[in-house]
Amino acid sequence: DTAVSQTPKYLVTQMGNDKSIKCEQNLGHDTMYWYKQDSKKFLKIMFSYNNKELIINETVPNRFSPKSPDKAHLNLHINSLELGDSAVYFCASSLGRGQNHEQYFGPGTRLTVT
Amino acid sequence: AQSVTQLGSHVSVSEGALVLLRCNYSSSVPPYLFWYVQYPNQGLQLLLKYTSAATLVKGINGFEAEFKKSETSFHLTKPSAHMSDAAEYFCAVSFDSGGYNKLIFGAGTRLAVHP
């Protein structure tokens, strides 16, 4: 009964490849997020979707493309992977748009680009 | 603009000692503040949140935090550390981005607990 799940947990690939990370939440939330955690543990938001609509798009290279087929799923596709994309990617979800709504995080996907 | 500063990237305490993790925020409007914990190779788990209902907020695992507007602080405390508290702790402020919630995180504090 995992609340926010991500697949895969680990992803090792070579530069130039294209890869996807999937995220699903069963909390009934309507807002989902992607965060990137770098090697120094710094967390930064990348994207947010509300009911399948993109609402937050930080300054992320356009090689990163999120897709939300429904409000319970938010996937992240990365084209032409670079060494600097190596990080842990976290999916999160929250109930609605309010600032007081906490975000629930998935277990993370550790991406290693060689 | 909202921002969060966590003083001390590493904190080490003895088991049974007081835990104090510092967080200062910068916000032009009343903030919503959160503390999250990240255990090794895991996602973030919410410890507690401040949403203006009460300045002293109690969370899970015996943690609490006090909101002090005059000091723009939201420090996390626990009276007696346990070995299982060893983890990375993140303070975050909620930022309104076009009517939607965006979390701005501090750099994190790694808590080590030794016997």
Short mmCIF file of C-alpha atoms in Angstrom, two decimals:
data_model
loop_
_atom_site.label_atom_id
_atom_site.label_comp_id
_atom_site.label_asym_id
_atom_site.label_seq_id
_atom_site.Cartn_x
_atom_site.Cartn_y
_atom_site.Cartn_z
CA ASP A 1 0.00 0.00 0.00
CA THR A 2 2.84 2.37 -0.94
CA ALA A 3 1.60 5.96 -1.14
CA VAL A 4 4.02 7.32 -3.75
CA SER A 5 5.97 4.80 -5.77
CA GLN A 6 8.67 5.23 -8.37
CA THR A 7 10.23 2.88 -10.88
CA PRO A 8 12.97 2.07 -11.33
CA LYS A 9 14.81 2.59 -8.05
CA TYR A 10 18.19 2.53 -9.75
CA LEU A 11 19.00 3.45 -13.33
CA VAL A 12 22.47 3.21 -14.82
CA THR A 13 22.91 4.30 -18.41
CA GLN A 14 25.36 5.83 -20.83
CA MET A 15 25.61 9.36 -22.07
CA GLY A 16 23.39 10.12 -25.01
CA ASN A 17 20.71 7.57 -24.09
CA ASP A 18 17.04 8.35 -23.46
CA LYS A 19 15.41 7.09 -20.29
CA SER A 20 12.13 7.40 -18.39
CA ILE A 21 11.18 7.33 -14.72
CA LYS A 22 7.64 6.53 -13.67
CA CYS A 23 5.75 7.75 -10.64
CA GLU A 24 2.38 6.75 -9.25
CA GLN A 25 0.48 7.91 -6.18
CA ASN A 26 -2.55 6.24 -4.59
CA LEU A 27 -3.35 9.04 -2.15
CA GLY A 28 -6.01 10.65 -4.30
CA HIS A 29 -3.92 13.80 -4.60
CA ASP A 30 -4.29 16.05 -7.61
CA THR A 31 -0.89 17.73 -7.60
CA MET A 32 2.39 15.97 -8.35
CA TYR A 33 6.00 17.12 -8.48
CA TRP A 34 9.47 16.13 -9.65
CA TYR A 35 12.51 17.12 -7.60
CA LYS A 36 16.19 16.63 -8.28
CA GLN A 37 18.61 15.93 -5.42
CA ASP A 38 22.23 16.46 -6.35
CA SER A 39 25.32 14.83 -4.91
CA LYS A 40 25.42 17.39 -2.09
CA LYS A 41 21.87 16.46 -1.10
CA PHE A 42 20.46 19.77 -2.33
CA LEU A 43 16.82 19.43 -3.39
CA LYS A 44 15.29 21.53 -6.12
CA ILE A 45 11.89 21.41 -7.72
CA MET A 46 11.79 20.73 -11.44
CA PHE A 47 8.12 20.43 -12.41
CA SER A 48 4.65 20.30 -10.96
CA TYR A 49 1.38 19.10 -12.44
CA ASN A 50 -2.15 19.70 -11.22
CA ASN A 51 -4.84 17.45 -12.68
CA LYS A 52 -2.62 16.64 -15.67
CA GLU A 53 -1.83 20.31 -16.31
CA LEU A 54 1.72 21.65 -16.05
CA ILE A 55 1.75 24.42 -13.45
CA ILE A 56 5.38 24.78 -12.42
CA ASN A 57 8.26 24.51 -14.84
CA GLU A 58 11.57 25.57 -13.38
CA THR A 59 14.61 26.37 -15.50
CA VAL A 60 15.20 22.80 -16.54
CA PRO A 61 16.85 21.82 -19.86
CA ASN A 62 14.23 20.92 -22.43
CA ARG A 63 15.80 17.45 -22.62
CA PHE A 64 13.59 16.81 -19.59
CA SER A 65 9.95 16.30 -20.46
CA PRO A 66 7.32 15.40 -17.87
CA LYS A 67 4.09 13.72 -18.83
CA SER A 68 0.98 13.15 -16.76
CA PRO A 69 -1.46 10.68 -18.33
CA ASP A 70 -3.82 11.07 -15.37
CA LYS A 71 -3.68 12.76 -11.99
CA ALA A 72 -2.29 9.66 -10.29
CA HIS A 73 0.72 9.36 -12.59
CA LEU A 74 3.60 11.63 -13.48
CA ASN A 75 6.44 10.37 -15.60
CA LEU A 76 9.75 12.00 -16.43
CA HIS A 77 11.47 11.39 -19.75
CA ILE A 78 15.04 12.48 -20.27
CA ASN A 79 16.61 12.71 -23.71
CA SER A 80 20.29 12.70 -24.58
CA LEU A 81 21.45 12.03 -21.05
CA GLU A 82 24.52 13.91 -19.80
CA LEU A 83 26.93 13.22 -16.94
CA GLY A 84 25.45 16.16 -15.02
CA ASP A 85 22.05 14.48 -14.98
CA SER A 86 23.35 11.98 -12.46
CA ALA A 87 21.29 12.56 -9.32
CA VAL A 88 18.44 11.18 -7.29
CA TYR A 89 15.05 12.12 -8.68
CA PHE A 90 12.10 12.28 -6.32
CA CYS A 91 8.46 12.32 -7.16
CA ALA A 92 6.03 13.88 -4.69
CA SER A 93 2.34 14.59 -4.42
CA SER A 94 0.08 16.88 -2.42
CA LEU A 95 -3.59 17.53 -1.91
CA GLY A 96 -4.39 20.61 -3.91
CA ARG A 97 -2.67 23.89 -4.41
CA GLY A 98 -2.55 25.33 -0.92
CA GLN A 99 0.73 26.28 0.67
CA ASN A 100 -0.19 24.49 3.86
CA HIS A 101 -0.47 21.16 2.08
CA GLU A 102 2.48 18.92 2.83
CA GLN A 103 4.07 16.96 0.04
CA TYR A 104 4.49 13.21 0.20
CA PHE A 105 7.65 11.88 -1.40
CA GLY A 106 8.44 8.68 -3.22
CA PRO A 107 11.54 6.59 -2.47
CA GLY A 108 13.58 8.19 -5.24
CA THR A 109 15.28 6.99 -8.42
CA ARG A 110 19.06 7.09 -8.41
CA LEU A 111 20.18 7.89 -11.95
CA THR A 112 23.82 7.30 -12.84
CA VAL A 113 25.06 8.42 -16.24
CA THR A 114 28.42 7.02 -17.33
CA ALA B 1 11.87 35.99 -2.14
CA GLN B 2 11.55 33.01 0.15
CA SER B 3 14.66 31.15 1.24
CA VAL B 4 15.80 28.78 3.95
CA THR B 5 19.14 28.56 5.75
CA GLN B 6 20.10 25.59 7.85
CA LEU B 7 23.02 26.34 10.13
CA GLY B 8 25.40 23.44 10.43
CA SER B 9 25.63 20.86 7.69
CA HIS B 10 26.66 18.23 10.25
CA VAL B 11 25.54 17.86 13.85
CA SER B 12 26.78 15.13 16.14
CA VAL B 13 25.22 14.26 19.49
CA SER B 14 25.46 11.49 22.03
CA GLU B 15 22.59 9.09 22.49
CA GLY B 16 20.24 10.60 25.07
CA ALA B 17 21.41 14.17 24.47
CA LEU B 18 19.33 17.07 23.24
CA VAL B 19 19.01 17.44 19.50
CA LEU B 20 18.87 20.99 18.11
CA LEU B 21 18.81 21.56 14.36
CA ARG B 22 18.66 25.18 13.27
CA CYS B 23 16.57 26.66 10.50
CA ASN B 24 16.12 30.31 9.59
CA TYR B 25 13.81 31.46 6.86
CA SER B 26 13.31 34.52 4.75
CA SER B 27 9.79 35.29 3.62
CA SER B 28 7.94 38.43 2.67
CA VAL B 29 4.61 36.90 3.72
CA PRO B 30 3.61 34.66 6.64
CA PRO B 31 5.36 31.40 5.89
CA TYR B 32 4.34 27.81 5.94
CA LEU B 33 7.30 25.80 7.21
CA PHE B 34 8.12 22.12 7.18
CA TRP B 35 10.72 19.74 8.51
CA TYR B 36 11.43 16.56 6.59
CA VAL B 37 13.72 13.64 7.45
CA GLN B 38 15.57 11.49 4.95
CA TYR B 39 16.98 8.16 6.09
CA PRO B 40 19.78 6.65 3.99
CA ASN B 41 18.64 5.60 0.53
CA GLN B 42 15.05 6.59 1.24
CA GLY B 43 12.65 9.34 0.31
CA LEU B 44 11.68 12.29 2.46
CA GLN B 45 9.26 11.83 5.33
CA LEU B 46 7.37 14.70 6.89
CA LEU B 47 8.27 15.28 10.54
CA LEU B 48 6.08 18.31 11.21
CA LYS B 49 4.70 21.48 9.71
CA TYR B 50 3.86 25.01 10.82
CA THR B 51 0.74 26.57 9.37
CA SER B 52 0.16 29.43 11.85
CA ALA B 53 -2.22 27.51 14.12
CA ALA B 54 0.31 27.23 16.97
CA THR B 55 3.90 28.39 17.35
CA LEU B 56 5.03 25.16 19.02
CA VAL B 57 4.51 22.26 16.67
CA LYS B 58 4.80 18.64 17.71
CA GLY B 59 5.75 16.05 15.15
CA ILE B 60 6.48 12.37 14.86
CA ASN B 61 9.22 10.46 16.69
CA GLY B 62 9.32 12.95 19.57
CA PHE B 63 10.43 15.93 17.50
CA GLU B 64 9.04 19.41 17.87
CA ALA B 65 9.77 22.83 16.44
CA GLU B 66 9.02 26.35 17.56
CA PHE B 67 8.16 29.15 15.17
CA LYS B 68 9.70 32.45 16.25
CA LYS B 69 8.68 35.28 14.00
CA SER B 70 10.98 37.82 15.67
CA GLU B 71 13.97 35.59 14.99
CA THR B 72 12.65 34.23 11.66
CA SER B 73 13.51 30.79 12.97
CA PHE B 74 11.95 27.35 13.04
CA HIS B 75 14.45 25.22 14.93
CA LEU B 76 13.88 21.49 15.36
CA THR B 77 14.44 19.86 18.73
CA LYS B 78 14.20 16.50 20.43
CA PRO B 79 14.90 16.13 24.15
CA SER B 80 16.72 12.80 23.94
CA ALA B 81 18.46 11.51 20.82
CA HIS B 82 18.14 7.90 19.77
CA MET B 83 20.45 6.00 17.48
CA SER B 84 17.60 5.65 15.00
CA ASP B 85 17.45 9.47 14.62
CA ALA B 86 20.63 9.46 12.55
CA ALA B 87 19.54 10.86 9.19
CA GLU B 88 19.50 13.96 6.99
CA TYR B 89 17.06 16.66 8.05
CA PHE B 90 15.63 19.28 5.73
CA CYS B 91 13.81 22.48 6.59
CA ALA B 92 11.54 23.85 3.86
CA VAL B 93 9.38 26.90 3.27
CA SER B 94 6.31 26.85 1.08
CA PHE B 95 6.32 29.43 -1.65
CA ASP B 96 3.29 30.55 -3.62
CA SER B 97 4.03 30.16 -7.31
CA GLY B 98 1.08 31.44 -9.30
CA GLY B 99 -1.33 30.09 -6.73
CA TYR B 100 0.43 26.77 -6.39
CA ASN B 101 2.65 25.37 -3.69
CA LYS B 102 6.39 25.20 -4.29
CA LEU B 103 8.73 23.98 -1.57
CA ILE B 104 12.09 25.68 -1.15
CA PHE B 105 14.47 23.46 0.78
CA GLY B 106 17.43 24.26 2.96
CA ALA B 107 20.72 22.51 2.26
CA GLY B 108 20.07 19.88 4.91
CA THR B 109 21.72 18.91 8.20
CA ARG B 110 23.16 15.48 8.71
CA LEU B 111 22.57 14.27 12.25
CA ALA B 112 24.93 11.68 13.66
CA VAL B 113 24.14 9.96 16.97
CA HIS B 114 26.91 8.16 18.77
CA PRO B 115 26.72 5.81 21.75
#
